[in-house]
Amino acid sequence: MPRRSPPRPALSAGRATALALALALVTSCTAPEGGPPPAARRAVTGSQLAQVQGDAAEQKLLFDAEERMIATCMRERGRPYRPLAWHSRSPLPEEDPRNGDDVALRRRAGYGAAAAAAPPPPADPNGDHMRSLPREQRARYGQALLGTAAHRIDVELPDGVAFLNADGCIARAERRLYGDLATWLKAQMVVVNLEGEVSRRIFADKRVGRTVGPWRACMKAAGHAYSDPEAARAEFVEAYRASAERGAGRDGTARLRRREVRVAVADALCDRRVGRSRVIRLLDRKHRGELARERGQDIGTYRVLRERALARVE
């Protein structure tokens, strides 16, 4: 349960970069065809919330199919497009705040800061190509891929608005996979943000906030001055990045690792004493159950459209 919202499952880091350059995806407005697949008829429980998007193999299958469709569409429009490679990184157990009081895990893995500091996946070659073009050609390439504002469709979400442009190649590929993309966009964005929504609700709770002061005092008594557990972990993520940039070598990395584990173990012991992760786990169960009920319709729609897409590409 990372504190930040997860990325959209159908977007690699490269795709996200390309989308940030300009517009977005989208859609049409008809109801899904036929009855829901059997698995999608069952309501999701709070404990199943993290599995709604399917496993990595299914996500990769849909991602690769969409990339091939985009490449075909762009070729038909006279534009080059290189299908992106699937990149997925699941949060490690040591990154999960629910495990903050697991002393054995901290002793074995620290904060997982070295993995968090690792370089991002390779950049999007299509974004690089688009940026290399003269302004007018760059605009035409972006319109072919991402669509135009004249075809923008907005979708209301629980916490704002999402929009896509219906006339780009990404929209065309998504329409082929999921049918009604206005419905798909809403359901997808709700599902993608579920983990972030759980985290926001947990860390907005005063019961979590009340553990920070006692945790800070405990850590100070142990010889470690940090404002909160997030600040402790962030320090080591940044230290690993700086170490890699300096070329510190094995010895420097080993020293940093020993210090990370020492602080992380002290953190876990203090967490146990003040009950921080225990509170987080209780609230996690509570809010997952609430969101499974509150977002049940969108989750069900997402599962129907996603399972139909899988049936089309398998």
Tab-separated table of C-alpha atoms in Angstrom:
chain	number	residue	atom	x	y	z
A	1	MET	CA	0.000	0.000	0.000
A	2	PRO	CA	2.290	2.794	-1.192
A	3	ARG	CA	1.406	6.308	-0.153
A	4	ARG	CA	1.365	7.600	-3.687
A	5	SER	CA	-1.218	6.814	-6.324
A	6	PRO	CA	-0.110	4.095	-8.664
A	7	PRO	CA	0.412	4.842	-12.351
A	8	ARG	CA	-2.231	3.900	-14.866
A	9	PRO	CA	-1.723	0.196	-15.666
A	10	ALA	CA	-1.826	0.695	-19.432
A	11	LEU	CA	0.824	3.427	-19.373
A	12	SER	CA	4.530	2.836	-19.034
A	13	ALA	CA	6.752	5.647	-17.795
A	14	GLY	CA	7.497	6.414	-21.429
A	15	ARG	CA	3.829	6.642	-22.393
A	16	ALA	CA	3.185	8.892	-19.428
A	17	THR	CA	5.959	11.172	-20.686
A	18	ALA	CA	4.389	11.329	-24.123
A	19	LEU	CA	0.983	12.111	-22.698
A	20	ALA	CA	2.394	14.858	-20.540
A	21	LEU	CA	3.662	16.565	-23.663
A	22	ALA	CA	0.186	17.354	-24.816
A	23	LEU	CA	-3.282	15.979	-24.742
A	24	ALA	CA	-4.744	12.584	-23.730
A	25	LEU	CA	-6.887	9.671	-24.892
A	26	VAL	CA	-10.645	8.765	-25.314
A	27	THR	CA	-13.988	7.728	-26.531
A	28	SER	CA	-17.590	7.179	-27.503
A	29	CYS	CA	-20.711	6.837	-25.384
A	30	THR	CA	-22.597	3.553	-25.622
A	31	ALA	CA	-23.301	0.957	-22.950
A	32	PRO	CA	-21.144	-2.195	-22.746
A	33	GLU	CA	-22.490	-5.001	-24.927
A	34	GLY	CA	-23.892	-8.247	-23.532
A	35	GLY	CA	-23.882	-9.534	-19.974
A	36	PRO	CA	-20.840	-9.336	-17.723
A	37	PRO	CA	-18.352	-12.211	-17.713
A	38	PRO	CA	-18.863	-14.561	-14.730
A	39	ALA	CA	-15.931	-13.233	-12.665
A	40	ALA	CA	-17.161	-9.665	-13.068
A	41	ARG	CA	-20.613	-10.452	-11.669
A	42	ARG	CA	-19.249	-10.983	-8.175
A	43	ALA	CA	-18.813	-7.977	-5.916
A	44	VAL	CA	-15.245	-7.253	-4.843
A	45	THR	CA	-14.408	-7.270	-1.147
A	46	GLY	CA	-11.952	-4.924	0.522
A	47	SER	CA	-9.332	-7.658	0.727
A	48	GLN	CA	-9.545	-8.131	-3.068
A	49	LEU	CA	-9.132	-4.469	-3.948
A	50	ALA	CA	-5.429	-4.733	-4.768
A	51	GLN	CA	-6.064	-7.524	-7.308
A	52	VAL	CA	-8.748	-5.762	-9.356
A	53	GLN	CA	-6.311	-4.792	-12.126
A	54	GLY	CA	-5.270	-8.413	-12.655
A	55	ASP	CA	-1.826	-9.930	-12.551
A	56	ALA	CA	1.255	-8.636	-14.342
A	57	ALA	CA	0.903	-11.165	-17.179
A	58	GLU	CA	-2.627	-9.973	-17.986
A	59	GLN	CA	-1.628	-6.325	-17.768
A	60	LYS	CA	1.311	-6.974	-20.106
A	61	LEU	CA	-0.932	-8.801	-22.570
A	62	LEU	CA	-3.318	-5.836	-22.796
A	63	PHE	CA	-0.500	-3.299	-22.879
A	64	ASP	CA	1.298	-5.088	-25.718
A	65	ALA	CA	-1.933	-5.449	-27.702
A	66	GLU	CA	-2.641	-1.740	-27.343
A	67	GLU	CA	0.896	-0.822	-28.400
A	68	ARG	CA	0.599	-2.922	-31.557
A	69	MET	CA	-2.721	-1.265	-32.412
A	70	ILE	CA	-1.243	2.192	-31.868
A	71	ALA	CA	1.721	1.377	-34.118
A	72	THR	CA	-0.613	0.130	-36.869
A	73	CYS	CA	-2.771	3.246	-36.613
A	74	MET	CA	0.224	5.582	-36.719
A	75	ARG	CA	1.657	3.743	-39.721
A	76	GLU	CA	-1.667	4.182	-41.515
A	77	ARG	CA	-1.413	7.895	-40.755
A	78	GLY	CA	2.103	8.045	-42.153
A	79	ARG	CA	3.821	8.464	-38.780
A	80	PRO	CA	6.502	6.281	-37.172
A	81	TYR	CA	5.750	4.682	-33.825
A	82	ARG	CA	7.818	2.135	-31.930
A	83	PRO	CA	5.736	-0.064	-29.583
A	84	LEU	CA	6.863	0.506	-26.024
A	85	ALA	CA	8.193	-2.261	-23.812
A	86	TRP	CA	6.133	-3.242	-20.782
A	87	HIS	CA	7.648	-2.116	-17.483
A	88	SER	CA	6.126	-3.048	-14.165
A	89	ARG	CA	7.470	-2.682	-10.658
A	90	SER	CA	5.344	-3.931	-7.790
A	91	PRO	CA	5.893	-2.283	-4.385
A	92	LEU	CA	8.241	-4.291	-2.191
A	93	PRO	CA	7.073	-5.491	1.263
A	94	GLU	CA	9.603	-3.187	2.935
A	95	GLU	CA	8.021	-0.179	1.195
A	96	ASP	CA	4.580	-0.930	2.628
A	97	PRO	CA	3.768	1.166	5.737
A	98	ARG	CA	1.574	-1.677	7.008
A	99	ASN	CA	4.858	-3.563	7.588
A	100	GLY	CA	6.557	-0.742	9.462
A	101	ASP	CA	6.793	-2.714	12.715
A	102	ASP	CA	8.253	-5.872	11.131
A	103	VAL	CA	11.694	-5.902	12.758
A	104	ALA	CA	12.860	-9.029	10.910
A	105	LEU	CA	11.921	-7.497	7.554
A	106	ARG	CA	13.716	-4.251	8.393
A	107	ARG	CA	16.803	-6.152	9.513
A	108	ARG	CA	16.798	-8.091	6.239
A	109	ALA	CA	15.768	-5.385	3.748
A	110	GLY	CA	15.976	-1.990	5.457
A	111	TYR	CA	13.601	0.503	3.854
A	112	GLY	CA	14.062	-0.853	0.332
A	113	ALA	CA	15.626	2.505	-0.439
A	114	ALA	CA	18.164	1.190	-2.958
A	115	ALA	CA	15.389	-0.202	-5.171
A	116	ALA	CA	13.421	3.047	-4.900
A	117	ALA	CA	16.517	4.995	-5.969
A	118	ALA	CA	17.100	2.864	-9.073
A	119	PRO	CA	16.937	4.677	-12.431
A	120	PRO	CA	13.516	4.803	-14.121
A	121	PRO	CA	12.723	2.632	-17.161
A	122	PRO	CA	14.104	3.773	-20.533
A	123	ALA	CA	12.516	6.897	-21.960
A	124	ASP	CA	9.821	6.758	-24.635
A	125	PRO	CA	11.500	6.777	-28.084
A	126	ASN	CA	8.292	8.132	-29.611
A	127	GLY	CA	8.341	11.120	-27.281
A	128	ASP	CA	11.998	11.654	-28.195
A	129	HIS	CA	11.080	11.531	-31.881
A	130	MET	CA	8.217	13.964	-31.421
A	131	ARG	CA	10.428	16.439	-29.556
A	132	SER	CA	13.045	16.234	-32.327
A	133	LEU	CA	10.594	17.443	-34.992
A	134	PRO	CA	10.094	21.058	-36.100
A	135	ARG	CA	7.201	22.729	-34.319
A	136	GLU	CA	4.568	22.228	-37.017
A	137	GLN	CA	5.454	18.570	-37.599
A	138	ARG	CA	5.619	17.996	-33.845
A	139	ALA	CA	2.073	19.293	-33.520
A	140	ARG	CA	0.838	17.022	-36.320
A	141	TYR	CA	2.557	14.009	-34.763
A	142	GLY	CA	0.986	14.769	-31.389
A	143	GLN	CA	-2.448	15.143	-32.981
A	144	ALA	CA	-2.092	11.800	-34.768
A	145	LEU	CA	-1.093	10.018	-31.568
A	146	LEU	CA	-3.021	11.863	-28.873
A	147	GLY	CA	-5.891	13.485	-30.743
A	148	THR	CA	-7.103	17.068	-30.706
A	149	ALA	CA	-8.844	19.254	-28.152
A	150	ALA	CA	-11.829	19.635	-30.490
A	151	HIS	CA	-12.635	15.984	-29.747
A	152	ARG	CA	-12.075	16.148	-26.001
A	153	ILE	CA	-14.388	14.140	-23.776
A	154	ASP	CA	-14.551	14.839	-20.028
A	155	VAL	CA	-15.449	12.251	-17.412
A	156	GLU	CA	-16.444	13.089	-13.850
A	157	LEU	CA	-14.493	11.220	-11.174
A	158	PRO	CA	-15.009	11.130	-7.391
A	159	ASP	CA	-12.134	13.590	-6.929
A	160	GLY	CA	-12.118	15.589	-10.173
A	161	VAL	CA	-12.296	15.281	-13.945
A	162	ALA	CA	-10.403	13.094	-16.417
A	163	PHE	CA	-10.308	13.851	-20.128
A	164	LEU	CA	-9.268	12.165	-23.337
A	165	ASN	CA	-9.259	13.165	-27.001
A	166	ALA	CA	-11.259	10.744	-29.111
A	167	ASP	CA	-9.521	11.136	-32.476
A	168	GLY	CA	-5.957	9.994	-31.714
A	169	CYS	CA	-4.381	6.593	-32.333
A	170	ILE	CA	-4.265	5.837	-28.620
A	171	ALA	CA	-8.017	6.432	-28.434
A	172	ARG	CA	-8.569	4.245	-31.486
A	173	ALA	CA	-6.601	1.388	-29.915
A	174	GLU	CA	-8.448	1.702	-26.614
A	175	ARG	CA	-11.787	1.807	-28.410
A	176	ARG	CA	-10.948	-1.449	-30.187
A	177	LEU	CA	-9.934	-3.089	-26.926
A	178	TYR	CA	-12.592	-1.797	-24.551
A	179	GLY	CA	-15.488	-0.619	-26.717
A	180	ASP	CA	-17.051	2.325	-24.917
A	181	LEU	CA	-14.072	4.382	-23.859
A	182	ALA	CA	-15.964	7.053	-21.968
A	183	THR	CA	-17.196	4.277	-19.696
A	184	TRP	CA	-13.739	2.690	-19.734
A	185	LEU	CA	-11.960	5.925	-18.853
A	186	LYS	CA	-14.112	6.536	-15.802
A	187	ALA	CA	-13.898	2.959	-14.558
A	188	GLN	CA	-10.169	2.718	-15.239
A	189	MET	CA	-9.287	5.956	-13.473
A	190	VAL	CA	-11.380	5.007	-10.438
A	191	VAL	CA	-9.662	1.614	-10.214
A	192	VAL	CA	-6.153	2.967	-10.819
A	193	ASN	CA	-6.578	5.447	-7.987
A	194	LEU	CA	-7.998	3.016	-5.431
A	195	GLU	CA	-4.686	2.372	-3.672
A	196	GLY	CA	-3.921	6.073	-3.523
A	197	GLU	CA	-7.381	6.756	-2.165
A	198	VAL	CA	-6.917	4.151	0.571
A	199	SER	CA	-3.602	5.769	1.523
A	200	ARG	CA	-4.999	9.291	1.540
A	201	ARG	CA	-7.806	8.271	3.863
A	202	ILE	CA	-5.443	6.433	6.198
A	203	PHE	CA	-2.888	9.206	6.524
A	204	ALA	CA	-5.565	11.861	6.936
A	205	ASP	CA	-6.801	10.037	10.044
A	206	LYS	CA	-5.845	11.704	13.329
A	207	ARG	CA	-5.110	8.334	14.879
A	208	VAL	CA	-2.115	7.953	12.568
A	209	GLY	CA	-1.069	11.543	13.202
A	210	ARG	CA	-1.068	10.977	16.950
A	211	THR	CA	1.618	8.292	16.622
A	212	VAL	CA	4.170	10.642	15.044
A	213	GLY	CA	5.189	12.536	18.183
A	214	PRO	CA	5.807	9.402	20.291
A	215	TRP	CA	7.628	7.761	17.371
A	216	ARG	CA	9.845	10.826	16.942
A	217	ALA	CA	10.711	10.865	20.667
A	218	CYS	CA	11.517	7.149	20.599
A	219	MET	CA	13.794	7.547	17.588
A	220	LYS	CA	15.557	10.518	19.151
A	221	ALA	CA	16.239	8.473	22.271
A	222	ALA	CA	17.768	5.816	20.010
A	223	GLY	CA	20.060	8.428	18.451
A	224	HIS	CA	18.138	9.083	15.228
A	225	ALA	CA	16.488	12.447	14.608
A	226	TYR	CA	13.724	12.330	12.001
A	227	SER	CA	10.401	14.124	11.765
A	228	ASP	CA	8.496	10.968	10.732
A	229	PRO	CA	9.084	7.530	9.143
A	230	GLU	CA	8.617	8.933	5.637
A	231	ALA	CA	11.449	11.417	6.207
A	232	ALA	CA	13.758	8.631	7.397
A	233	ARG	CA	13.144	6.512	4.325
A	234	ALA	CA	13.376	9.515	1.974
A	235	GLU	CA	16.822	10.372	3.348
A	236	PHE	CA	18.152	6.965	2.347
A	237	VAL	CA	16.521	6.993	-1.085
A	238	GLU	CA	18.258	10.291	-1.772
A	239	ALA	CA	21.533	8.992	-0.280
A	240	TYR	CA	21.544	6.004	-2.652
A	241	ARG	CA	20.894	8.287	-5.621
A	242	ALA	CA	23.725	10.602	-4.585
A	243	SER	CA	26.015	7.624	-3.994
A	244	ALA	CA	25.338	6.283	-7.488
A	245	GLU	CA	26.001	9.696	-9.037
A	246	ARG	CA	29.324	9.968	-7.174
A	247	GLY	CA	30.309	6.436	-8.135
A	248	ALA	CA	30.864	5.575	-4.480
A	249	GLY	CA	31.576	1.930	-5.263
A	250	ARG	CA	30.940	-1.230	-3.279
A	251	ASP	CA	32.409	-0.077	0.020
A	252	GLY	CA	30.431	3.159	0.051
A	253	THR	CA	27.221	1.352	-0.831
A	254	ALA	CA	27.854	-1.285	1.851
A	255	ARG	CA	28.358	1.404	4.511
A	256	LEU	CA	25.178	3.155	3.441
A	257	ARG	CA	23.322	-0.152	3.535
A	258	ARG	CA	24.470	-0.871	7.099
A	259	ARG	CA	23.362	2.569	8.240
A	260	GLU	CA	19.993	2.184	6.480
A	261	VAL	CA	19.343	-1.152	8.209
A	262	ARG	CA	20.377	0.260	11.586
A	263	VAL	CA	17.929	3.173	11.290
A	264	ALA	CA	15.172	1.002	9.790
A	265	VAL	CA	15.394	-1.504	12.657
A	266	ALA	CA	15.229	1.300	15.218
A	267	ASP	CA	12.207	2.659	13.298
A	268	ALA	CA	10.452	-0.737	13.474
A	269	LEU	CA	11.128	-1.081	17.208
A	270	CYS	CA	9.745	2.410	17.851
A	271	ASP	CA	6.794	1.659	15.590
A	272	ARG	CA	6.001	-1.408	17.695
A	273	ARG	CA	6.204	0.657	20.857
A	274	VAL	CA	3.801	3.380	19.677
A	275	GLY	CA	1.525	1.140	17.593
A	276	ARG	CA	1.756	3.129	14.351
A	277	SER	CA	1.610	0.245	11.857
A	278	ARG	CA	-1.018	-1.486	13.961
A	279	VAL	CA	-3.256	1.569	13.524
A	280	ILE	CA	-2.441	1.704	9.802
A	281	ARG	CA	-3.443	-1.933	9.329
A	282	LEU	CA	-6.762	-1.417	11.123
A	283	LEU	CA	-7.555	1.652	9.028
A	284	ASP	CA	-6.417	-0.099	5.857
A	285	ARG	CA	-8.993	-2.854	6.344
A	286	LYS	CA	-11.676	-0.300	7.190
A	287	HIS	CA	-11.101	1.915	4.150
A	288	ARG	CA	-10.667	-0.962	1.697
A	289	GLY	CA	-14.062	-2.271	2.727
A	290	GLU	CA	-15.612	1.183	2.383
A	291	LEU	CA	-14.116	1.788	-1.059
A	292	ALA	CA	-15.101	-1.653	-2.330
A	293	ARG	CA	-18.697	-0.707	-1.534
A	294	GLU	CA	-18.543	2.958	-2.611
A	295	ARG	CA	-16.779	2.267	-5.930
A	296	GLY	CA	-18.441	-1.098	-6.558
A	297	GLN	CA	-20.240	-0.053	-9.736
A	298	ASP	CA	-17.116	1.370	-11.372
A	299	ILE	CA	-15.036	-1.614	-10.250
A	300	GLY	CA	-17.598	-3.978	-11.767
A	301	THR	CA	-17.617	-2.021	-15.036
A	302	TYR	CA	-13.821	-2.081	-15.154
A	303	ARG	CA	-13.754	-5.845	-14.692
A	304	VAL	CA	-16.360	-6.413	-17.424
A	305	LEU	CA	-14.537	-4.282	-19.996
A	306	ARG	CA	-11.129	-5.610	-19.051
A	307	GLU	CA	-12.183	-9.265	-19.241
A	308	ARG	CA	-13.770	-8.687	-22.651
A	309	ALA	CA	-10.544	-7.095	-23.834
A	310	LEU	CA	-8.546	-10.076	-22.592
A	311	ALA	CA	-10.900	-12.419	-24.482
A	312	ARG	CA	-10.272	-10.405	-27.659
A	313	VAL	CA	-6.477	-10.600	-27.499
A	314	GLU	CA	-5.865	-14.055	-26.026
